[in-house]
Short mmCIF file of C-alpha atoms in Angstrom, two decimals:
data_model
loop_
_atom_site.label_atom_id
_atom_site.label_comp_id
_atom_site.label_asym_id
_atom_site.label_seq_id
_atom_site.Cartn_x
_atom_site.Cartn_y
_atom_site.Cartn_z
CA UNK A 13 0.00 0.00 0.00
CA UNK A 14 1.04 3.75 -0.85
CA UNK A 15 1.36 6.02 2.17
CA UNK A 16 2.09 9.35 2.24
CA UNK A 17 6.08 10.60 2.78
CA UNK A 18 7.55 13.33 5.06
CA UNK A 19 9.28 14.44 1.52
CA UNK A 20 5.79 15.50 0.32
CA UNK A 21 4.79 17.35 3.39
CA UNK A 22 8.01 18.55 4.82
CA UNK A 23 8.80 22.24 4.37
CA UNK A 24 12.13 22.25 2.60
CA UNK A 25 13.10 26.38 2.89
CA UNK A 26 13.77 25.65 6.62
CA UNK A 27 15.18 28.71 9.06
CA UNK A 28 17.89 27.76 11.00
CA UNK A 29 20.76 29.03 13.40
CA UNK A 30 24.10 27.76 14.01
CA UNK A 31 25.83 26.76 17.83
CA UNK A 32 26.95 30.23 18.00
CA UNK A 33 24.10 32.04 16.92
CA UNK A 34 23.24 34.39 19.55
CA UNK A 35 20.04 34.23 22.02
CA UNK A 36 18.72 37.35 20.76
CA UNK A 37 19.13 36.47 17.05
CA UNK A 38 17.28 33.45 17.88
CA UNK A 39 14.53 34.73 19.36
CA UNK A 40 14.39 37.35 16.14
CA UNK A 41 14.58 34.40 14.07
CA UNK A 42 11.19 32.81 16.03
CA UNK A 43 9.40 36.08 15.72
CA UNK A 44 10.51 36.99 12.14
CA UNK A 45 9.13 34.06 10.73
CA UNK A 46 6.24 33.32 12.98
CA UNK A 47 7.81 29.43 14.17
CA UNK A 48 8.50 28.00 17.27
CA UNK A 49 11.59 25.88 16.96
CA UNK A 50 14.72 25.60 14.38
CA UNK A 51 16.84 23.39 14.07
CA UNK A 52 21.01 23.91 15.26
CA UNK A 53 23.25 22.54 11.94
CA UNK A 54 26.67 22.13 12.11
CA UNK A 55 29.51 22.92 9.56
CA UNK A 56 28.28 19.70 7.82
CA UNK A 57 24.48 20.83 7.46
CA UNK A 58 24.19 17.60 10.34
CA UNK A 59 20.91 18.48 12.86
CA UNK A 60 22.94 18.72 16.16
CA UNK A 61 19.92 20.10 18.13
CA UNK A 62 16.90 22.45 17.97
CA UNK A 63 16.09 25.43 20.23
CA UNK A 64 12.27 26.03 20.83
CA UNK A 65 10.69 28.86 22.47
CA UNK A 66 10.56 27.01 25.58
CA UNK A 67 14.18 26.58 25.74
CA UNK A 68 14.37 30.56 25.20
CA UNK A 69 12.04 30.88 28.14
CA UNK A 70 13.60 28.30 30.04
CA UNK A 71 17.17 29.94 30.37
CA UNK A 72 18.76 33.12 29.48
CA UNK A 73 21.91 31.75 27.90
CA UNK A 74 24.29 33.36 25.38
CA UNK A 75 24.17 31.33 22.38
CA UNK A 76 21.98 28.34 20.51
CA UNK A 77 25.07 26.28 21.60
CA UNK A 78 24.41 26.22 25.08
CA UNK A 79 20.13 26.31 24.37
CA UNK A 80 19.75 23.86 22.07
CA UNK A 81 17.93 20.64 23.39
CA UNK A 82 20.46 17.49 21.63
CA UNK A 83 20.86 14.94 20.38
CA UNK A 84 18.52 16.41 17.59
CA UNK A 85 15.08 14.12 17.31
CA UNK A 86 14.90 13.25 13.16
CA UNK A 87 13.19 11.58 10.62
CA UNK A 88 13.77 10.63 6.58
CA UNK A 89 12.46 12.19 3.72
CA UNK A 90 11.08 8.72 3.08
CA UNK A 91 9.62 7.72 6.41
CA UNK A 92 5.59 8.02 6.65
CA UNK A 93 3.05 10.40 7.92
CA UNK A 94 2.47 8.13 10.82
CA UNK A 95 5.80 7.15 11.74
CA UNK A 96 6.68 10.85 12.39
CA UNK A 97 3.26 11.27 14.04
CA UNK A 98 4.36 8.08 16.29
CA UNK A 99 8.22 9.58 16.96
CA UNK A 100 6.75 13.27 17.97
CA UNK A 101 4.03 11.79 20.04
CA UNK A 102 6.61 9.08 22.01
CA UNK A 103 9.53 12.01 22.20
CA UNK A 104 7.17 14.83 23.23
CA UNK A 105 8.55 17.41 20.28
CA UNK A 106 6.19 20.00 18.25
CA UNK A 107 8.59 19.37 14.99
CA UNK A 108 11.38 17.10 13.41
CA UNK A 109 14.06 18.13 10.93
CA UNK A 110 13.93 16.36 8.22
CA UNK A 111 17.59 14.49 6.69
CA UNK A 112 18.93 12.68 3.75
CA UNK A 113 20.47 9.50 3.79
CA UNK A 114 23.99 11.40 4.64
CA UNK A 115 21.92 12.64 7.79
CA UNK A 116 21.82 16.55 6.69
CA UNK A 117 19.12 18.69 6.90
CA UNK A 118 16.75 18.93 4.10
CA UNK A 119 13.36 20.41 5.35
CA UNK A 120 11.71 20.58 8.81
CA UNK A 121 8.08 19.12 9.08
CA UNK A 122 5.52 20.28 12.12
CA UNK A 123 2.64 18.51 13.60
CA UNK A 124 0.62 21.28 11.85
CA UNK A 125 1.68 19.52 8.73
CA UNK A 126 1.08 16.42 10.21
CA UNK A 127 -2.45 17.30 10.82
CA UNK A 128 -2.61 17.98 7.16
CA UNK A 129 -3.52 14.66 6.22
CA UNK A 130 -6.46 14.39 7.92
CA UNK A 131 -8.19 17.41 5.51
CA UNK A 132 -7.65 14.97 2.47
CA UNK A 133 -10.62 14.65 1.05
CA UNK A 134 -13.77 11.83 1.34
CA UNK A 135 -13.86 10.77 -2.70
CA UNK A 136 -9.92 10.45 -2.16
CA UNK A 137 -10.01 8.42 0.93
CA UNK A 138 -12.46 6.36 -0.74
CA UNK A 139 -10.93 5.25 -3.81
CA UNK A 140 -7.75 4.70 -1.94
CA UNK A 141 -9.37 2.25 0.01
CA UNK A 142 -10.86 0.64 -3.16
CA UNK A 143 -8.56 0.24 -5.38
CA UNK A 144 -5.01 -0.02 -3.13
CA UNK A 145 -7.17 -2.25 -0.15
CA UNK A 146 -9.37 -4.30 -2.09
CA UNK A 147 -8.73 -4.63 -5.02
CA UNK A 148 -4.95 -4.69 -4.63
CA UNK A 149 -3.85 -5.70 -1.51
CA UNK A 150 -6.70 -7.84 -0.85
CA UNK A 151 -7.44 -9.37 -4.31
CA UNK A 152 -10.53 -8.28 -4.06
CA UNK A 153 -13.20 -6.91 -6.58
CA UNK A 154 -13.27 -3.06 -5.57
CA UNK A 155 -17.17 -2.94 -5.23
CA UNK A 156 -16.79 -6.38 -3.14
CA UNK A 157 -17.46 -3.93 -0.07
CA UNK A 158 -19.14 -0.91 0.21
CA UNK A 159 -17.39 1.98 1.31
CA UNK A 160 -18.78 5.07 2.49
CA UNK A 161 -16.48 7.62 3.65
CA UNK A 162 -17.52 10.84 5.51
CA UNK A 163 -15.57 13.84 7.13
CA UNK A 164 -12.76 10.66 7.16
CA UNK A 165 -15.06 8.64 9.26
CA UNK A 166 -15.17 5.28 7.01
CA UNK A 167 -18.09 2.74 6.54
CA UNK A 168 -17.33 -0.52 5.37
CA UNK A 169 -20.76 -2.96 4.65
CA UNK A 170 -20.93 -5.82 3.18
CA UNK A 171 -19.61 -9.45 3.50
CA UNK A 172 -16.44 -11.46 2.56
CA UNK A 173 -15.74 -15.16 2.42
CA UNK A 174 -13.38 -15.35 5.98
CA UNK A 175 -13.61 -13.59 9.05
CA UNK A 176 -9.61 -13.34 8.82
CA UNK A 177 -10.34 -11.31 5.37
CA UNK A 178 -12.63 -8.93 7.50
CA UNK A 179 -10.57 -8.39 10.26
CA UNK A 180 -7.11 -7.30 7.96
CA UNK A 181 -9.60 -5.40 5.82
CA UNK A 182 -10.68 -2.79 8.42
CA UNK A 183 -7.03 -3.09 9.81
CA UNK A 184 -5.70 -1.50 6.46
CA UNK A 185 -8.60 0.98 5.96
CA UNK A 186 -7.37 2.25 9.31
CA UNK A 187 -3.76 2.60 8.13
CA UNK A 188 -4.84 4.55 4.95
CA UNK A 189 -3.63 8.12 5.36
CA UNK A 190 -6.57 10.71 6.06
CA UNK A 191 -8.72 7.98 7.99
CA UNK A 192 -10.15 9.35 10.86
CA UNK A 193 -11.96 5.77 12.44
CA UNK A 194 -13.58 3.01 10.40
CA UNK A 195 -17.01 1.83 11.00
CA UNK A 196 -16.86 -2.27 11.02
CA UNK A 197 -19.93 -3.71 9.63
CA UNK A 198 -18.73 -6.34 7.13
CA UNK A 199 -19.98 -10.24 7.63
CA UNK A 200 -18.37 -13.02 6.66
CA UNK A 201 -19.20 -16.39 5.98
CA UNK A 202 -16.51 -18.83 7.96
CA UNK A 203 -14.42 -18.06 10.69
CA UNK A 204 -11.41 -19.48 10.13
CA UNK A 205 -9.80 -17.53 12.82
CA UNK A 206 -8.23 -19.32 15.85
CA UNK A 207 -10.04 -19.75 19.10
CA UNK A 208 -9.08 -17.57 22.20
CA UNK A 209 -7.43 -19.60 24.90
CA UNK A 210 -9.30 -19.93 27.70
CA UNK A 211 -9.10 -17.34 30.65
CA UNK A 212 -5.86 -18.57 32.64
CA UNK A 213 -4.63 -20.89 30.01
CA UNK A 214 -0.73 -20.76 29.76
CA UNK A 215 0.46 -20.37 26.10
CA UNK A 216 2.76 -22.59 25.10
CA UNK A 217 6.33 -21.84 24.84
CA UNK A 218 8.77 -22.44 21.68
CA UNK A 219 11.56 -24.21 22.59
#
């Protein structure tokens, strides 16, 4: 399935400082361009930290040297919309430089562009799910389910031949980028799923 890249959101004209950029041109730099973070690049154009307004408020040091919160939290041109969403949630960051595969910086992406996604719209979502869920990664016929997609809220009705082909269906309508929550009402016609062990049941172990 296709997902949508950091390269295709990132913004790539990124404002950034230097370790010995001073506190006050920082702070310029914030208010100049209406941002809350840059990223610190070394001689190399390598991410070696980022200063945020809360550093700035935090401590009234001299340079972005002695600000800047490091090692620098990154992602790949490459990686996907949820990955980075995943990263900035776990590490607690508003924004992530964005690197090459020689780690230097080629963009910056926020969790305003992040949220982005989710304005893509309902006919899109749609025949995403159709033709790159059904019909390609499921072998399915695309009108074998009905979709219904509103405000990124998708219905799926209808019924398939295994309950394992309606359980990885909805799994990959919710990984489709834009999806907000899918609404499960597909049947099937055999379970060929496993059984639950019973409450209290050891699992076995692989020796």
């Amino acid at each position: 399935m296709k997902h949508m890249k950091i390269g295709g959101l990132m913004t790539d004209d990124v404002v950034s400082a230097v370790p010995a950029t001073s506190f006050k041109e920082v702070a310029k730099l914030l208010a100049e361009h209406d941002i809350s973070g840059v990223p610190v690049m070394d001689e190399d154009d390598h991410v070696v930290g980022v200063v945020s307004e809360s550093d700035l408020l935090a401590r009234d040091e001299l340079t972005a040297r002695d600000l800047m919160t490091r090692p620098a939290i990154t992602v790949h041109a490459e990686e996907t919309v949820a990955d980075a969403a995943r990263l900035m949630v776990r590490r607690g960051v508003e924004r992530l430089p964005v690197v090459d595969e020689e780690e230097r910086l080629v963009g910056i992406v926020t969790r305003r562009d992040l949220l982005c996604v989710y304005l893509r719209p309902d006919a899109e979502i749609r025949g995403h799910i159709r033709e790159d869920v059904l019909t390609d990664a499921m072998n399915l016929p695309g009108d074998a389910v009905d979709v219904h997609v509103l405000d990124g809220v998708v219905t799926l009705a209808g019924r398939v031949r295994r309950r394992s082909q309606a359980l990885m269906l909805v799994q990959l309508a919710e990984s489709v980028d834009g999806v907000v929550a899918v609404v499960d009402q597909v049947a099937f016609h055999a379970d060929d799923t496993p059984p639950a062990a019973p409450a209290g049941t050891p699992h076995p172990v692989a020796r």
